[in-house]
Structure formats: C-alpha cells, structure tokens
C-alpha cells in the first residue's frame, strides 16, 4: 500500500466537514474557521519510540496517549479541543498496528470532539507528532504567569502513578493496575474548562513532575510555592511504595501524571467545592522564589533532580 492509499484508508474519515472544518484531510491544506470571540490555543508534542514509549507498547494505548498528552496541554489553558494535525513516521506499513493506533486515537478524539484535519506520513523510525488546536475564551485562558502569593495550590487526581509504573516496568516487574496510568492517561479537559469558567487564572499540566512544573508557575509568576508533602494525594499503590521505600520521587518528580496543578485565589474557594470533581490543596503560593517542600513538622526536604531533555 502506498502513502496515499494509507492516508485514504486510515486518516481521511476522522473528520466530517462542519461549521469549523470547511475542508479536512485530502487537499494541500485544511481550511478551518474558528468561532468569533475566541482565541486559538495551539500545542504540539512528539512521542519517539524507545524514548517516550516502549516500541512494543499496545498501539491502541499509543494512539490514545499521543492525543492525551496534547489534550492535557489544552486542558491546562482551559481550552476546548478542536483540530488535530498528525505527523506519523514509521518503518513499514503494519495494518494491525495502524488499526489499533487509529482506534485508540479516535476513541479519545470522539470523546472530546477533536477532528483530525490533516497531517503528514513518512517512512522512518517510529515517531508520532501531534499538533492540536483548541478554542479559548479571550478573557479566560489560564496562564503560568498569573499566580499570586496567597493563592492556594491544588492538584487534580493523584500523583506518581505513571512514574511508579515506569519504574516497575524498567525493573522488569508487572505494574498491575498502574500500567493504565502510564499508558492511557486521562486528560483533564473537562476539569480545565470548569476551572477556567470558575475564574482560575493560573494552571499547568503535570508532565515533568510536580516540582519541575510548579516551578514553571513560580518562575513565570515571580513568586514561590510552599508544598506540604504530607498533603499530596496518592493512590494506594504509591502510598504502599512510599511506606516501604520512604521514596517520594514518583509523586514529586515523576513525569507523565497529566494531572492539573492550579492556583486558587481565596475568593474562589467556595466555588471550587461545587465542582463535580475533587481537587486537593497541597500548599500555597508565597513571596520569594522556587518550590519548597515541607514535612508536617516544618522541616524541609531537598529538591528532587528533575528530568530534562538535553540536560548534561
Ligand atoms: P502534501 O504532499 O501536499 O503535503 P500529503 O500527500 O502529505 O500532501 O497529504 C495528503 C493529505 O493527507 C493532506 O490533506 C494531509 O494533511 C493528509 N495527511 C497526510 N498524512 C496524514 C496523517 N498521518 N494524518 C492525517 N492526515 C494526513
Ligand atoms: Mg506531505
């Protein structure tokens, strides 16, 4: 099967023309119409075999995750997902793999109204780049730079499950129920939109670990964060691991959580209680700089070493 047949078979039917998609897959460009009064939020992420995922990972999970990591970026801005461009590089045409990948992608795309409107396909090492656009109310985007001293810091969900799953896999162990947290993270799109609607102005998604990502909010908002580690929301699996090992690394420095971390001005506190999902307060923004990790007795934990590409 040649490139064009492949595109025709797998990628040409994932969006129907509608109000915002005037022309999807099949021409030199897609033609798109954003709704009036909204800004476009755009993001892109690349997943490379052997670096971001195990090459033999379930393709359904990979299709899901390729979209999920991008949806998570839109969630952190409070944007409504809209259009995707998919650049796929693969060593050969493997129909079973492609079918699985498209299924995983499309199941999640359908849930959040994402339309695949174009992309690129080439032969090479397995790698997936997805570009995603969404709509955001011009006044309501949640920025890393909007946190203020006195804001409380919250996170959605639980922290460290994906990192612990990865650690177990790397040790040759079965991560059990934690596998899904690593391979099929659920992007907090509905939560992000509800938070933006509530009036939350500062948010980030946790892809590189709490300390690193909250550190971005600190830096760009020119303030500090004080986190009480005993308040971190942990699953049973991560709690057990912590009890046995004393190691907080998965929860404070593990990547791939895709939970939201946001800062809440005191005035919005009551509104938060009415939202249909739970968030956990883990500390507060303060004057100063950087993320400080405190134990219940007030003593400080040393900062974890964060993962960074190109770090020497
Ligand atoms: P061109 O050579 O003009 O860039 P292509 O032959 O690469 O066009 O692509 C033909 C059409 O198929 C375009 O509309 C493009 O956006 C779409 N397309 C190619 N690869 C993909 C893909 N992996 N996913 C979705 N659409 C794709
Ligand atoms: Mg091309």
mmCIF file of C-alpha atoms and ligand atoms in Angstrom:
data_model
loop_
_atom_site.group_PDB
_atom_site.id
_atom_site.type_symbol
_atom_site.label_atom_id
_atom_site.label_comp_id
_atom_site.label_asym_id
_atom_site.label_seq_id
_atom_site.Cartn_x
_atom_site.Cartn_y
_atom_site.Cartn_z
ATOM 1 C CA UNK A 1 0.000 0.000 0.000
ATOM 2 C CA UNK A 2 1.351 3.410 -0.932
ATOM 3 C CA UNK A 3 1.265 6.559 1.135
ATOM 4 C CA UNK A 4 -1.937 7.877 -0.427
ATOM 5 C CA UNK A 5 -3.870 4.638 -0.032
ATOM 6 C CA UNK A 6 -2.756 4.543 3.575
ATOM 7 C CA UNK A 7 -3.957 8.093 4.227
ATOM 8 C CA UNK A 8 -7.224 7.340 2.448
ATOM 9 C CA UNK A 9 -7.808 4.192 4.450
ATOM 10 C CA UNK A 10 -6.859 5.350 7.924
ATOM 11 C CA UNK A 11 -6.967 9.106 8.162
ATOM 12 C CA UNK A 12 -9.440 10.568 5.696
ATOM 13 C CA UNK A 13 -12.629 9.764 7.599
ATOM 14 C CA UNK A 14 -11.838 11.095 11.025
ATOM 15 C CA UNK A 15 -13.425 14.468 10.495
ATOM 16 C CA UNK A 16 -16.533 15.464 8.615
ATOM 17 C CA UNK A 17 -16.906 18.948 7.235
ATOM 18 C CA UNK A 18 -18.849 21.060 9.691
ATOM 19 C CA UNK A 19 -19.116 24.578 10.964
ATOM 20 C CA UNK A 20 -15.473 24.877 11.930
ATOM 21 C CA UNK A 21 -13.937 22.448 9.398
ATOM 22 C CA UNK A 22 -14.581 23.717 5.873
ATOM 23 C CA UNK A 23 -12.094 21.282 4.366
ATOM 24 C CA UNK A 24 -10.330 18.424 6.151
ATOM 25 C CA UNK A 25 -7.891 15.722 5.015
ATOM 26 C CA UNK A 26 -7.297 15.454 1.264
ATOM 27 C CA UNK A 27 -6.140 18.801 -0.074
ATOM 28 C CA UNK A 28 -2.871 20.676 0.353
ATOM 29 C CA UNK A 29 -4.176 22.377 3.466
ATOM 30 C CA UNK A 30 -7.162 22.130 5.738
ATOM 31 C CA UNK A 31 -9.476 25.147 5.812
ATOM 32 C CA UNK A 32 -10.708 25.992 9.283
ATOM 33 C CA UNK A 33 -12.981 28.576 10.809
ATOM 34 C CA UNK A 34 -12.555 29.422 14.500
ATOM 35 C CA UNK A 35 -15.668 30.757 16.290
ATOM 36 C CA UNK A 36 -15.817 34.523 16.807
ATOM 37 C CA UNK A 37 -14.753 35.903 20.189
ATOM 38 C CA UNK A 38 -12.330 33.055 20.836
ATOM 39 C CA UNK A 39 -8.583 32.754 20.648
ATOM 40 C CA UNK A 40 -6.802 29.729 19.215
ATOM 41 C CA UNK A 41 -4.762 27.707 21.700
ATOM 42 C CA UNK A 42 -2.168 25.568 19.872
ATOM 43 C CA UNK A 43 0.152 22.903 21.149
ATOM 44 C CA UNK A 44 2.359 20.103 19.800
ATOM 45 C CA UNK A 45 4.061 17.058 21.267
ATOM 46 C CA UNK A 46 6.309 14.372 19.844
ATOM 47 C CA UNK A 47 6.498 10.791 21.088
ATOM 48 C CA UNK A 48 9.571 8.835 19.944
ATOM 49 C CA UNK A 49 9.823 5.043 20.180
ATOM 50 C CA UNK A 50 12.392 3.956 22.737
ATOM 51 C CA UNK A 51 12.455 7.388 24.321
ATOM 52 C CA UNK A 52 8.850 8.193 25.230
ATOM 53 C CA UNK A 53 7.325 4.741 24.890
ATOM 54 C CA UNK A 54 8.363 1.088 24.633
ATOM 55 C CA UNK A 55 8.373 0.192 20.891
ATOM 56 C CA UNK A 56 6.142 -2.825 21.525
ATOM 57 C CA UNK A 57 3.517 -0.906 23.521
ATOM 58 C CA UNK A 58 -0.127 -1.622 22.630
ATOM 59 C CA UNK A 59 -0.866 0.621 19.595
ATOM 60 C CA UNK A 60 -4.356 1.371 20.945
ATOM 61 C CA UNK A 61 -2.774 2.822 24.075
ATOM 62 C CA UNK A 62 -0.259 4.726 21.966
ATOM 63 C CA UNK A 63 -2.973 6.300 19.808
ATOM 64 C CA UNK A 64 -4.736 7.321 22.993
ATOM 65 C CA UNK A 65 -1.621 8.713 24.641
ATOM 66 C CA UNK A 66 -0.460 10.695 21.582
ATOM 67 C CA UNK A 67 -3.690 12.640 21.749
ATOM 68 C CA UNK A 68 -3.969 12.635 25.556
ATOM 69 C CA UNK A 69 -0.664 14.441 26.146
ATOM 70 C CA UNK A 70 -1.737 17.214 23.783
ATOM 71 C CA UNK A 71 -5.249 17.393 25.216
ATOM 72 C CA UNK A 72 -3.606 17.820 28.593
ATOM 73 C CA UNK A 73 -1.882 20.999 27.354
ATOM 74 C CA UNK A 74 -5.202 22.404 26.142
ATOM 75 C CA UNK A 75 -6.759 21.426 29.485
ATOM 76 C CA UNK A 76 -4.110 23.439 31.310
ATOM 77 C CA UNK A 77 -5.126 26.551 29.345
ATOM 78 C CA UNK A 78 -8.852 25.927 29.837
ATOM 79 C CA UNK A 79 -9.346 25.462 26.091
ATOM 80 C CA UNK A 80 -11.998 23.487 24.232
ATOM 81 C CA UNK A 81 -10.301 20.920 21.937
ATOM 82 C CA UNK A 82 -10.934 21.292 18.205
ATOM 83 C CA UNK A 83 -8.453 20.276 15.481
ATOM 84 C CA UNK A 84 -5.538 17.886 15.203
ATOM 85 C CA UNK A 85 -2.683 17.500 12.704
ATOM 86 C CA UNK A 86 -0.861 14.179 12.872
ATOM 87 C CA UNK A 87 2.671 13.572 11.609
ATOM 88 C CA UNK A 88 3.462 9.885 11.577
ATOM 89 C CA UNK A 89 6.832 8.356 10.841
ATOM 90 C CA UNK A 90 7.034 4.562 10.775
ATOM 91 C CA UNK A 91 9.446 1.960 9.417
ATOM 92 C CA UNK A 92 6.807 -0.013 7.491
ATOM 93 C CA UNK A 93 3.056 -0.226 6.941
ATOM 94 C CA UNK A 94 1.670 -2.560 9.566
ATOM 95 C CA UNK A 95 -2.105 -2.760 9.231
ATOM 96 C CA UNK A 96 -2.783 -4.252 12.641
ATOM 97 C CA UNK A 97 -0.670 -1.571 14.273
ATOM 98 C CA UNK A 98 -2.308 1.240 12.284
ATOM 99 C CA UNK A 99 -5.793 -0.026 13.023
ATOM 100 C CA UNK A 100 -5.042 -0.136 16.722
ATOM 101 C CA UNK A 101 -3.402 3.268 16.718
ATOM 102 C CA UNK A 102 -6.324 4.899 14.888
ATOM 103 C CA UNK A 103 -8.815 3.215 17.202
ATOM 104 C CA UNK A 104 -7.067 4.484 20.343
ATOM 105 C CA UNK A 105 -6.772 7.934 18.831
ATOM 106 C CA UNK A 106 -10.345 8.092 17.613
ATOM 107 C CA UNK A 107 -11.970 6.791 20.801
ATOM 108 C CA UNK A 108 -10.441 9.677 22.721
ATOM 109 C CA UNK A 109 -10.899 12.184 19.885
ATOM 110 C CA UNK A 110 -14.605 11.373 19.757
ATOM 111 C CA UNK A 111 -14.961 11.873 23.497
ATOM 112 C CA UNK A 112 -13.606 15.414 23.281
ATOM 113 C CA UNK A 113 -14.808 16.473 19.822
ATOM 114 C CA UNK A 114 -11.340 16.509 18.227
ATOM 115 C CA UNK A 115 -11.299 16.427 14.412
ATOM 116 C CA UNK A 116 -8.238 15.157 12.573
ATOM 117 C CA UNK A 117 -7.910 17.663 9.726
ATOM 118 C CA UNK A 118 -4.540 16.786 8.223
ATOM 119 C CA UNK A 119 -1.006 15.610 8.760
ATOM 120 C CA UNK A 120 1.982 14.019 7.153
ATOM 121 C CA UNK A 121 3.072 10.424 6.694
ATOM 122 C CA UNK A 122 6.601 9.230 6.020
ATOM 123 C CA UNK A 123 8.884 6.240 6.374
ATOM 124 C CA UNK A 124 11.431 6.314 9.173
ATOM 125 C CA UNK A 125 11.933 5.384 12.802
ATOM 126 C CA UNK A 126 8.633 5.145 14.673
ATOM 127 C CA UNK A 127 7.672 8.563 15.943
ATOM 128 C CA UNK A 128 4.422 10.449 16.360
ATOM 129 C CA UNK A 129 3.991 14.193 16.359
ATOM 130 C CA UNK A 130 0.590 15.637 17.047
ATOM 131 C CA UNK A 131 -0.404 19.255 16.780
ATOM 132 C CA UNK A 132 -3.630 20.190 18.499
ATOM 133 C CA UNK A 133 -5.670 23.386 18.435
ATOM 134 C CA UNK A 134 -8.472 24.485 20.694
ATOM 135 C CA UNK A 135 -10.669 27.479 21.369
ATOM 136 C CA UNK A 136 -10.334 29.588 24.444
ATOM 137 C CA UNK A 137 -12.474 32.458 25.661
ATOM 138 C CA UNK A 138 -10.244 35.510 25.170
ATOM 139 C CA UNK A 139 -10.553 36.617 28.821
ATOM 140 C CA UNK A 140 -10.259 33.232 30.452
ATOM 141 C CA UNK A 141 -7.046 31.471 29.402
ATOM 142 C CA UNK A 142 -5.134 30.079 32.409
ATOM 143 C CA UNK A 143 -1.501 31.194 32.266
ATOM 144 C CA UNK A 144 1.590 30.070 34.145
ATOM 145 C CA UNK A 145 2.276 33.732 34.849
ATOM 146 C CA UNK A 146 -0.932 34.560 36.725
ATOM 147 C CA UNK A 147 -0.315 33.041 40.175
ATOM 148 C CA UNK A 148 -0.149 35.377 43.206
ATOM 149 C CA UNK A 149 1.252 34.990 46.726
ATOM 150 C CA UNK A 150 -1.660 33.943 48.948
ATOM 151 C CA UNK A 151 -3.207 31.690 46.281
ATOM 152 C CA UNK A 152 -3.704 28.121 47.397
ATOM 153 C CA UNK A 153 -2.149 25.394 45.247
ATOM 154 C CA UNK A 154 -4.349 22.493 44.141
ATOM 155 C CA UNK A 155 -3.908 19.371 42.043
ATOM 156 C CA UNK A 156 -6.473 17.107 40.405
ATOM 157 C CA UNK A 157 -6.328 13.316 40.827
ATOM 158 C CA UNK A 158 -3.370 11.540 42.412
ATOM 159 C CA UNK A 159 0.361 11.931 41.807
ATOM 160 C CA UNK A 160 3.102 9.470 40.933
ATOM 161 C CA UNK A 161 1.198 6.508 39.492
ATOM 162 C CA UNK A 162 2.661 6.764 35.982
ATOM 163 C CA UNK A 163 6.202 7.265 37.259
ATOM 164 C CA UNK A 164 5.914 4.302 39.593
ATOM 165 C CA UNK A 165 4.532 2.153 36.758
ATOM 166 C CA UNK A 166 7.501 3.133 34.560
ATOM 167 C CA UNK A 167 9.940 2.354 37.354
ATOM 168 C CA UNK A 168 8.393 -1.092 37.852
ATOM 169 C CA UNK A 169 8.500 -1.842 34.109
ATOM 170 C CA UNK A 170 12.140 -0.790 33.964
ATOM 171 C CA UNK A 171 12.855 -3.178 36.840
ATOM 172 C CA UNK A 172 11.166 -5.967 34.856
ATOM 173 C CA UNK A 173 8.157 -6.066 37.201
ATOM 174 C CA UNK A 174 4.458 -6.023 36.409
ATOM 175 C CA UNK A 175 2.948 -2.623 37.284
ATOM 176 C CA UNK A 176 -0.551 -4.147 37.537
ATOM 177 C CA UNK A 177 -3.275 -1.526 37.749
ATOM 178 C CA UNK A 178 -0.729 1.290 37.473
ATOM 179 C CA UNK A 179 0.001 0.375 33.850
ATOM 180 C CA UNK A 180 -3.054 2.269 32.621
ATOM 181 C CA UNK A 181 -1.901 5.450 34.376
ATOM 182 C CA UNK A 182 1.299 5.331 32.333
ATOM 183 C CA UNK A 183 -0.048 4.113 29.007
ATOM 184 C CA UNK A 184 -3.539 5.612 28.920
ATOM 185 C CA UNK A 185 -3.571 8.811 30.952
ATOM 186 C CA UNK A 186 -6.905 10.600 31.054
ATOM 187 C CA UNK A 187 -6.534 14.282 30.094
ATOM 188 C CA UNK A 188 -8.315 16.668 32.490
ATOM 189 C CA UNK A 189 -10.045 18.609 29.730
ATOM 190 C CA UNK A 190 -13.449 18.897 31.422
ATOM 191 C CA UNK A 191 -11.771 19.884 34.682
ATOM 192 C CA UNK A 192 -9.603 22.523 32.976
ATOM 193 C CA UNK A 193 -12.584 24.114 31.275
ATOM 194 C CA UNK A 194 -14.576 24.132 34.531
ATOM 195 C CA UNK A 195 -11.663 25.734 36.385
ATOM 196 C CA UNK A 196 -11.267 28.446 33.736
ATOM 197 C CA UNK A 197 -15.017 29.034 33.886
ATOM 198 C CA UNK A 198 -14.828 29.349 37.687
ATOM 199 C CA UNK A 199 -12.222 32.091 37.319
ATOM 200 C CA UNK A 200 -8.968 30.206 37.948
ATOM 201 C CA UNK A 201 -6.238 32.148 36.134
ATOM 202 C CA UNK A 202 -3.098 30.072 36.602
ATOM 203 C CA UNK A 203 -2.642 26.412 35.751
ATOM 204 C CA UNK A 204 -0.137 23.925 34.344
ATOM 205 C CA UNK A 205 -0.418 20.258 33.475
ATOM 206 C CA UNK A 206 1.950 17.884 35.229
ATOM 207 C CA UNK A 207 4.019 16.221 32.531
ATOM 208 C CA UNK A 208 7.534 16.544 34.002
ATOM 209 C CA UNK A 209 6.762 16.127 37.693
ATOM 210 C CA UNK A 210 5.177 18.373 40.326
ATOM 211 C CA UNK A 211 8.296 20.217 41.446
ATOM 212 C CA UNK A 212 9.507 20.979 37.919
ATOM 213 C CA UNK A 213 6.089 22.029 36.631
ATOM 214 C CA UNK A 214 5.025 24.043 39.665
ATOM 215 C CA UNK A 215 8.496 25.586 39.375
ATOM 216 C CA UNK A 216 7.416 26.964 35.973
ATOM 217 C CA UNK A 217 4.442 28.688 37.600
ATOM 218 C CA UNK A 218 6.758 30.122 40.281
ATOM 219 C CA UNK A 219 9.267 31.408 37.772
ATOM 220 C CA UNK A 220 6.754 32.927 35.394
ATOM 221 C CA UNK A 221 4.624 34.387 38.199
ATOM 222 C CA UNK A 222 7.709 35.669 40.057
ATOM 223 C CA UNK A 223 6.803 34.054 43.341
ATOM 224 C CA UNK A 224 7.484 30.938 45.361
ATOM 225 C CA UNK A 225 5.477 27.850 46.308
ATOM 226 C CA UNK A 226 5.328 26.072 49.645
ATOM 227 C CA UNK A 227 4.162 22.473 49.322
ATOM 228 C CA UNK A 228 3.337 20.259 52.291
ATOM 229 C CA UNK A 229 4.318 16.787 51.145
ATOM 230 C CA UNK A 230 2.002 15.005 53.590
ATOM 231 C CA UNK A 231 -0.943 16.583 51.752
ATOM 232 C CA UNK A 232 -0.045 15.163 48.328
ATOM 233 C CA UNK A 233 -2.875 12.962 47.018
ATOM 234 C CA UNK A 234 -1.522 9.431 46.480
ATOM 235 C CA UNK A 235 -3.119 6.253 45.165
ATOM 236 C CA UNK A 236 -2.975 3.099 47.256
ATOM 237 C CA UNK A 237 -0.121 1.838 45.044
ATOM 238 C CA UNK A 238 2.047 4.920 45.519
ATOM 239 C CA UNK A 239 1.222 5.095 49.263
ATOM 240 C CA UNK A 240 2.328 1.481 49.713
ATOM 241 C CA UNK A 241 5.519 2.151 47.792
ATOM 242 C CA UNK A 242 6.206 5.255 49.889
ATOM 243 C CA UNK A 243 5.638 3.366 53.118
ATOM 244 C CA UNK A 244 8.015 0.603 52.081
ATOM 245 C CA UNK A 245 10.747 2.699 50.487
ATOM 246 C CA UNK A 246 10.425 6.167 52.013
ATOM 247 C CA UNK A 247 10.900 7.418 48.436
ATOM 248 C CA UNK A 248 8.707 10.375 47.418
ATOM 249 C CA UNK A 249 10.308 10.726 43.979
ATOM 250 C CA UNK A 250 7.412 9.346 41.889
ATOM 251 C CA UNK A 251 4.967 11.809 43.482
ATOM 252 C CA UNK A 252 7.140 14.922 43.429
ATOM 253 C CA UNK A 253 9.396 14.383 40.421
ATOM 254 C CA UNK A 254 7.809 11.640 38.343
ATOM 255 C CA UNK A 255 6.645 12.571 34.868
ATOM 256 C CA UNK A 256 3.545 11.649 32.899
ATOM 257 C CA UNK A 257 0.887 12.346 35.547
ATOM 258 C CA UNK A 258 -1.128 14.658 33.285
ATOM 259 C CA UNK A 259 -2.999 15.991 36.276
ATOM 260 C CA UNK A 260 -3.629 19.725 36.528
ATOM 261 C CA UNK A 261 -1.871 21.920 39.074
ATOM 262 C CA UNK A 262 -3.535 25.301 39.549
ATOM 263 C CA UNK A 263 -3.520 28.190 41.966
ATOM 264 C CA UNK A 264 -6.709 29.446 43.561
ATOM 265 C CA UNK A 265 -7.308 32.954 44.909
ATOM 266 C CA UNK A 266 -9.038 32.700 48.333
ATOM 267 C CA UNK A 267 -12.214 34.318 46.921
ATOM 268 C CA UNK A 268 -12.851 31.345 44.623
ATOM 269 C CA UNK A 269 -12.635 28.712 47.335
ATOM 270 C CA UNK A 270 -16.384 28.187 47.743
ATOM 271 C CA UNK A 271 -16.924 27.853 44.012
ATOM 272 C CA UNK A 272 -14.348 25.075 43.901
ATOM 273 C CA UNK A 273 -16.336 22.982 46.372
ATOM 274 C CA UNK A 274 -19.251 22.973 43.960
ATOM 275 C CA UNK A 275 -17.369 21.498 41.014
ATOM 276 C CA UNK A 276 -18.169 17.859 40.189
ATOM 277 C CA UNK A 277 -14.629 16.581 40.775
ATOM 278 C CA UNK A 278 -12.259 16.657 43.703
ATOM 279 C CA UNK A 279 -9.028 18.593 43.908
ATOM 280 C CA UNK A 280 -6.529 18.522 46.740
ATOM 281 C CA UNK A 281 -4.935 21.572 48.328
ATOM 282 C CA UNK A 282 -1.198 20.875 48.649
ATOM 283 C CA UNK A 283 0.136 24.246 49.760
ATOM 284 C CA UNK A 284 0.233 27.905 48.894
ATOM 285 C CA UNK A 285 1.998 30.477 46.774
ATOM 286 C CA UNK A 286 4.276 32.788 48.726
ATOM 287 C CA UNK A 287 6.559 35.736 48.107
ATOM 288 C CA UNK A 288 10.028 34.567 47.123
ATOM 289 C CA UNK A 289 11.084 32.031 44.535
ATOM 290 C CA UNK A 290 11.159 28.303 43.816
ATOM 291 C CA UNK A 291 9.289 25.322 45.203
ATOM 292 C CA UNK A 292 9.847 24.499 48.849
ATOM 293 C CA UNK A 293 8.882 21.018 50.095
ATOM 294 C CA UNK A 294 7.878 20.881 53.747
ATOM 295 C CA UNK A 295 7.130 17.987 56.067
ATOM 296 C CA UNK A 296 4.383 18.238 58.700
ATOM 297 C CA UNK A 297 6.972 19.085 61.395
ATOM 298 C CA UNK A 298 8.071 22.087 59.319
ATOM 299 C CA UNK A 299 11.405 20.598 58.202
ATOM 300 C CA UNK A 300 12.433 20.927 54.575
ATOM 301 C CA UNK A 301 13.032 18.181 52.024
ATOM 302 C CA UNK A 302 15.855 18.601 49.492
ATOM 303 C CA UNK A 303 14.620 19.385 45.956
ATOM 304 C CA UNK A 304 14.472 16.361 43.628
ATOM 305 C CA UNK A 305 16.530 16.127 40.488
ATOM 306 C CA UNK A 306 14.170 16.783 37.595
ATOM 307 C CA UNK A 307 14.230 15.118 34.229
ATOM 308 C CA UNK A 308 15.192 17.404 31.359
ATOM 309 C CA UNK A 309 15.953 16.731 27.720
ATOM 310 C CA UNK A 310 19.467 17.849 26.741
ATOM 311 C CA UNK A 311 20.416 18.210 30.413
ATOM 312 C CA UNK A 312 24.037 17.126 30.699
HETATM 313 P P1 LIG B 1 1.336 17.287 0.556
HETATM 314 O O1 LIG B 1 2.352 16.493 -0.195
HETATM 315 O O2 LIG B 1 0.609 18.317 -0.242
HETATM 316 O O3 LIG B 1 1.851 17.813 1.855
HETATM 317 P P2 LIG B 1 0.358 14.790 1.536
HETATM 318 O O4 LIG B 1 0.468 13.854 0.411
HETATM 319 O O5 LIG B 1 1.433 14.765 2.576
HETATM 320 O O6 LIG B 1 0.172 16.250 0.950
HETATM 321 O O7 LIG B 1 -1.030 14.583 2.273
HETATM 322 C C1 LIG B 1 -2.238 14.494 1.563
HETATM 323 C C2 LIG B 1 -3.376 14.817 2.508
HETATM 324 O O8 LIG B 1 -3.421 13.846 3.546
HETATM 325 C C3 LIG B 1 -3.233 16.183 3.189
HETATM 326 O O9 LIG B 1 -4.534 16.725 3.368
HETATM 327 C C4 LIG B 1 -2.643 15.826 4.537
HETATM 328 O O10 LIG B 1 -2.996 16.794 5.530
HETATM 329 C C5 LIG B 1 -3.281 14.465 4.806
HETATM 330 N N1 LIG B 1 -2.440 13.583 5.646
HETATM 331 C C6 LIG B 1 -1.245 13.026 5.366
HETATM 332 N N2 LIG B 1 -0.790 12.258 6.368
HETATM 333 C C7 LIG B 1 -1.725 12.305 7.331
HETATM 334 C C8 LIG B 1 -1.848 11.745 8.635
HETATM 335 N N3 LIG B 1 -0.911 10.935 9.170
HETATM 336 N N4 LIG B 1 -2.956 12.039 9.333
HETATM 337 C C9 LIG B 1 -3.909 12.845 8.828
HETATM 338 N N5 LIG B 1 -3.862 13.409 7.620
HETATM 339 C C10 LIG B 1 -2.793 13.154 6.870
HETATM 340 MG MG1 LIG B 2 3.478 15.668 2.800
#
